[in-house]
């Protein structure tokens, strides 16, 4: 795996992405050459041809990202993959046809002839269709080669070890094959038997990495054997760090306080805080300016739909445990919690108004929170601010829950883009694990990545409640 923006990505995924960048650019370049022939150089040099090819390449990558073509967890079968590829090509053809109709100068080619420009794009699209399908088939064969597969031994027998094994099996893009794990041993599990099984598997199957996932470290881990393997080139890694890499979260169960104290991350420099704050203010100002034309219409439909105030304020817990008032457009009935008291929103919540459902799905109800960001009570990116009534309860149920108050809460965040809306203690536990990952690995690059992913989630209406 490779680390970008403090997030780990499988090298296979990056190879897939780079391969498709080259394929898209080459396909439209060939389309231009086949149609324009000797005039190709003129079109590329004097008609911004290279920039147009770059623009089409970026468009294809964005559409592929929107269709989850780089998210193997959402592609269950080859049939679904090929369907989404066809959908991608159909969307691209529709966009290019629209550009040819409205502004043909944006297409590849030269001169005023729309036929020539459309022909270059059409031929490029045909080449891209064949090349994309061929690349995906070839890539699927390529990643099965033994030289590109890493064999791993999972040292552990408990629930934590099972989570590691399950996580590796559910993420084939990692290129990891489980040679064996301690849970497959026969007979009593002792230090000597574990050591014997470990060394036997490592030598017979040429294991590249050992992941230590034993809950009780004292007297059970074969340290002498692990040191010997380490000195002979086998990588030794602790389960918490490996789970962090493959899942983008830090598991709170069996998490040792020393790991938080001595581990890398959880650092905030003054320049980082200042730059991060400046980015939050600039983006919030831009968001408010863009939203100004919509605000009168939102106010009007809320007024017409149900009785009550347009804005809804609620006490939330911010950085350092300080309380502040978060402001949203009202999406529930005025008396939503009069009888039940504070409670999480659920699926098909009867308290939500008709207009409120649309505002929540489109995230328009959160526009007023941009004012909270400008005031410094929130950041644009950070953990979701929670109500004090829930904080007290969750702090008792979930270890390390208070760590999320190290930073300002955010309008969007790593937990919001990686996990659905939470309405149970287990959901809160899961989201905390993503929040811990964000707090540990916070960087400007990670913030920008979260903002980029947020746009996709908002456009597709995912995670709304």
PDB file of C-alpha atoms in Angstrom, residues 3 5-8 237-238 240-245 248-251 255-269 272 276 382-383 403-407 414 432-444 446-447 450:
ATOM      1  CA  UNK A   3       0.292   6.600   1.617  1.00  0.00           C
ATOM      2  CA  UNK A   5      -2.806  12.581   2.035  1.00  0.00           C
ATOM      3  CA  UNK A   6      -2.186  10.454   5.162  1.00  0.00           C
ATOM      4  CA  UNK A   7      -4.546   7.795   3.777  1.00  0.00           C
ATOM      5  CA  UNK A   8      -3.345   4.388   2.571  1.00  0.00           C
ATOM      6  CA  UNK A 237       3.187  -5.559  11.910  1.00  0.00           C
ATOM      7  CA  UNK A 238       0.740  -4.953  14.748  1.00  0.00           C
ATOM      8  CA  UNK A 240      -4.078  -2.022  15.022  1.00  0.00           C
ATOM      9  CA  UNK A 241      -1.789  -0.364  12.475  1.00  0.00           C
ATOM     10  CA  UNK A 242      -2.750  -2.831   9.738  1.00  0.00           C
ATOM     11  CA  UNK A 243      -6.475  -2.464  10.382  1.00  0.00           C
ATOM     12  CA  UNK A 244      -6.000   1.298  10.251  1.00  0.00           C
ATOM     13  CA  UNK A 245      -4.445   0.983   6.795  1.00  0.00           C
ATOM     14  CA  UNK A 248      -9.407   3.925   7.316  1.00  0.00           C
ATOM     15  CA  UNK A 249     -10.377   3.714  10.990  1.00  0.00           C
ATOM     16  CA  UNK A 250      -8.802   2.964  14.379  1.00  0.00           C
ATOM     17  CA  UNK A 251     -10.546   0.202  16.291  1.00  0.00           C
ATOM     18  CA  UNK A 255      -6.766  -0.445  21.821  1.00  0.00           C
ATOM     19  CA  UNK A 256      -3.936   0.194  24.250  1.00  0.00           C
ATOM     20  CA  UNK A 257      -3.558   3.741  25.691  1.00  0.00           C
ATOM     21  CA  UNK A 258       0.186   3.470  25.016  1.00  0.00           C
ATOM     22  CA  UNK A 259      -0.566   3.188  21.286  1.00  0.00           C
ATOM     23  CA  UNK A 260      -2.284   6.585  21.412  1.00  0.00           C
ATOM     24  CA  UNK A 261       0.470   8.111  23.550  1.00  0.00           C
ATOM     25  CA  UNK A 262       3.527   6.844  21.657  1.00  0.00           C
ATOM     26  CA  UNK A 263       2.116   6.316  18.167  1.00  0.00           C
ATOM     27  CA  UNK A 264       2.700   8.638  15.246  1.00  0.00           C
ATOM     28  CA  UNK A 265       0.123  11.320  14.562  1.00  0.00           C
ATOM     29  CA  UNK A 266      -2.184  13.255  16.897  1.00  0.00           C
ATOM     30  CA  UNK A 267       0.017  16.326  16.367  1.00  0.00           C
ATOM     31  CA  UNK A 268      -1.083  19.897  15.619  1.00  0.00           C
ATOM     32  CA  UNK A 269       1.430  22.551  14.555  1.00  0.00           C
ATOM     33  CA  UNK A 272      -1.232  23.725  10.162  1.00  0.00           C
ATOM     34  CA  UNK A 276      -6.680  24.814   8.052  1.00  0.00           C
ATOM     35  CA  UNK A 382     -14.034  17.500  11.426  1.00  0.00           C
ATOM     36  CA  UNK A 383     -16.050  15.074  13.574  1.00  0.00           C
ATOM     37  CA  UNK A 403     -10.810  12.143  22.135  1.00  0.00           C
ATOM     38  CA  UNK A 404     -13.030  13.436  19.309  1.00  0.00           C
ATOM     39  CA  UNK A 405     -13.308  16.765  21.176  1.00  0.00           C
ATOM     40  CA  UNK A 406      -9.607  17.467  20.590  1.00  0.00           C
ATOM     41  CA  UNK A 407     -10.547  19.300  17.380  1.00  0.00           C
ATOM     42  CA  UNK A 414     -14.036  11.393   7.453  1.00  0.00           C
ATOM     43  CA  UNK A 432     -15.735   7.266  16.455  1.00  0.00           C
ATOM     44  CA  UNK A 433     -13.230   4.856  14.926  1.00  0.00           C
ATOM     45  CA  UNK A 434     -13.236   6.906  11.718  1.00  0.00           C
ATOM     46  CA  UNK A 435     -13.000  10.128  13.745  1.00  0.00           C
ATOM     47  CA  UNK A 436      -9.940   8.786  15.568  1.00  0.00           C
ATOM     48  CA  UNK A 437      -8.323   7.991  12.235  1.00  0.00           C
ATOM     49  CA  UNK A 438      -8.990  11.554  11.071  1.00  0.00           C
ATOM     50  CA  UNK A 439      -7.663  13.147  14.267  1.00  0.00           C
ATOM     51  CA  UNK A 440      -4.522  10.996  14.143  1.00  0.00           C
ATOM     52  CA  UNK A 441      -3.822  11.618  10.441  1.00  0.00           C
ATOM     53  CA  UNK A 442      -5.207  15.156   9.991  1.00  0.00           C
ATOM     54  CA  UNK A 443      -3.575  17.089   7.153  1.00  0.00           C
ATOM     55  CA  UNK A 444      -4.519  19.689   4.568  1.00  0.00           C
ATOM     56  CA  UNK A 446      -6.833  14.774   3.880  1.00  0.00           C
ATOM     57  CA  UNK A 447      -9.212  17.720   4.385  1.00  0.00           C
ATOM     58  CA  UNK A 450     -12.834  14.694   2.340  1.00  0.00           C
TER      59      UNK A 450
END
